[in-house]
Amino acid sequence: MTPRLLVSTVMGTWFLATAFSQYLAAIISQFTGVGHGGGDDKIVPIPRETVQVYGAVFGKIALVALGSAAVCFLLIPLLKRWTHENEDVGGKGEGKSERRGPREDEA
């Protein structure tokens, strides 16, 4: 399968990820909403009164992000083993491509 055949799939994934991020932003904004005392006045609350709400919500988001990062770091050895099945991982010249000169048909 060539990358040219995957263009529509990748673009669809891109738009789906954008839609999901907007949905997640809407959920987060509902958790950070603060009341204005029940009146119809459009006043902005004093930051000193709302810092507890914002700190709690974004603190939880930070903890989830750190937990996700820890899981990703724990999966690194497993993913390396899956993606490099046919390679000699501990062999000589790991990660280096050795070129011995031009091939006969390139010269």
Protein backbone atom coordinates (compact mmCIF):
# COMPACT_ATOMS: atom_id res chain seq x y z
CA MET A 1 0.00 0.00 0.00
CA THR A 2 1.44 3.36 -0.95
CA PRO A 3 1.02 6.60 1.00
CA ARG A 4 -0.87 8.07 -1.97
CA LEU A 5 -3.69 5.62 -1.26
CA LEU A 6 -3.87 6.70 2.37
CA VAL A 7 -4.35 10.44 1.81
CA SER A 8 -8.12 10.40 2.33
CA THR A 9 -7.79 8.18 5.40
CA VAL A 10 -5.20 10.47 6.98
CA MET A 11 -7.26 13.58 6.20
CA GLY A 12 -10.35 11.95 7.70
CA THR A 13 -8.35 11.10 10.81
CA TRP A 14 -7.13 14.70 10.98
CA PHE A 15 -10.68 16.08 10.87
CA LEU A 16 -11.91 13.49 13.37
CA ALA A 17 -9.13 14.46 15.79
CA THR A 18 -10.04 18.13 15.38
CA ALA A 19 -13.71 17.39 16.08
CA PHE A 20 -12.81 15.32 19.14
CA SER A 21 -10.59 18.09 20.50
CA GLN A 22 -13.42 20.61 20.13
CA TYR A 23 -15.80 18.25 21.91
CA LEU A 24 -13.29 17.78 24.72
CA ALA A 25 -12.83 21.56 24.99
CA ALA A 26 -16.60 21.94 25.41
CA ILE A 27 -16.62 19.40 28.23
CA ILE A 28 -13.73 21.15 29.98
CA SER A 29 -15.48 24.52 29.64
CA GLN A 30 -18.56 23.08 31.37
CA PHE A 31 -16.41 22.04 34.34
CA THR A 32 -14.80 25.47 34.59
CA GLY A 33 -18.06 27.41 34.41
CA VAL A 34 -18.68 29.70 37.37
CA GLY A 35 -21.95 31.19 38.52
CA HIS A 36 -22.65 34.91 38.65
CA GLY A 37 -24.91 34.90 41.68
CA GLY A 38 -28.15 34.05 39.85
CA GLY A 39 -28.72 37.48 38.33
CA ASP A 40 -28.95 38.42 34.68
CA ASP A 41 -26.00 40.79 35.04
CA LYS A 42 -23.12 40.04 32.69
CA ILE A 43 -20.31 40.57 35.13
CA VAL A 44 -16.97 38.86 35.22
CA PRO A 45 -16.30 37.21 38.59
CA ILE A 46 -13.27 38.27 40.60
CA PRO A 47 -10.33 35.96 39.77
CA ARG A 48 -9.70 35.40 43.48
CA GLU A 49 -13.11 33.69 43.65
CA THR A 50 -12.62 31.47 40.59
CA VAL A 51 -8.99 30.42 40.92
CA GLN A 52 -10.00 27.41 43.03
CA VAL A 53 -12.33 26.12 40.29
CA TYR A 54 -9.80 26.59 37.49
CA GLY A 55 -6.95 25.19 39.58
CA ALA A 56 -8.90 22.03 40.42
CA VAL A 57 -10.00 21.34 36.84
CA PHE A 58 -6.68 22.05 35.15
CA GLY A 59 -4.81 20.25 37.96
CA LYS A 60 -6.81 17.11 37.15
CA ILE A 61 -6.05 17.56 33.45
CA ALA A 62 -2.34 17.82 34.27
CA LEU A 63 -2.48 14.61 36.34
CA VAL A 64 -4.20 12.75 33.50
CA ALA A 65 -1.57 14.03 31.06
CA LEU A 66 1.28 12.90 33.34
CA GLY A 67 -0.36 9.50 33.77
CA SER A 68 -0.75 9.12 30.01
CA ALA A 69 2.90 10.05 29.50
CA ALA A 70 3.96 7.44 32.07
CA VAL A 71 1.93 4.76 30.28
CA CYS A 72 3.51 5.75 26.95
CA PHE A 73 7.01 5.55 28.43
CA LEU A 74 6.22 2.11 29.88
CA LEU A 75 5.08 0.91 26.44
CA ILE A 76 8.30 1.96 24.67
CA PRO A 77 10.12 -1.41 25.04
CA LEU A 78 7.06 -3.32 23.86
CA LEU A 79 6.57 -1.05 20.86
CA LYS A 80 10.25 -1.30 19.92
CA ARG A 81 10.02 -5.07 20.02
CA TRP A 82 6.90 -5.04 17.82
CA THR A 83 8.27 -2.61 15.25
CA HIS A 84 11.76 -4.08 15.00
CA GLU A 85 10.90 -7.78 14.91
CA ASN A 86 13.13 -8.69 11.97
CA GLU A 87 16.12 -6.56 12.91
CA ASP A 88 19.08 -7.51 15.06
CA VAL A 89 18.44 -5.02 17.86
CA GLY A 90 21.65 -5.69 19.78
CA GLY A 91 23.86 -6.19 16.75
CA LYS A 92 26.80 -4.24 15.40
CA GLY A 93 26.05 -0.91 13.73
CA GLU A 94 22.59 -0.47 15.20
CA GLY A 95 20.82 2.50 13.67
CA LYS A 96 23.55 3.13 11.10
CA SER A 97 23.27 2.43 7.45
CA GLU A 98 26.50 1.15 6.06
CA ARG A 99 27.08 2.01 2.43
CA ARG A 100 29.95 0.22 0.79
CA GLY A 101 30.02 2.27 -2.37
CA PRO A 102 27.91 2.67 -5.48
CA ARG A 103 26.23 -0.34 -6.96
CA GLU A 104 27.22 -1.39 -10.42
CA ASP A 105 23.96 -0.21 -11.96
CA GLU A 106 24.32 3.24 -10.29
CA ALA A 107 27.83 3.91 -11.61
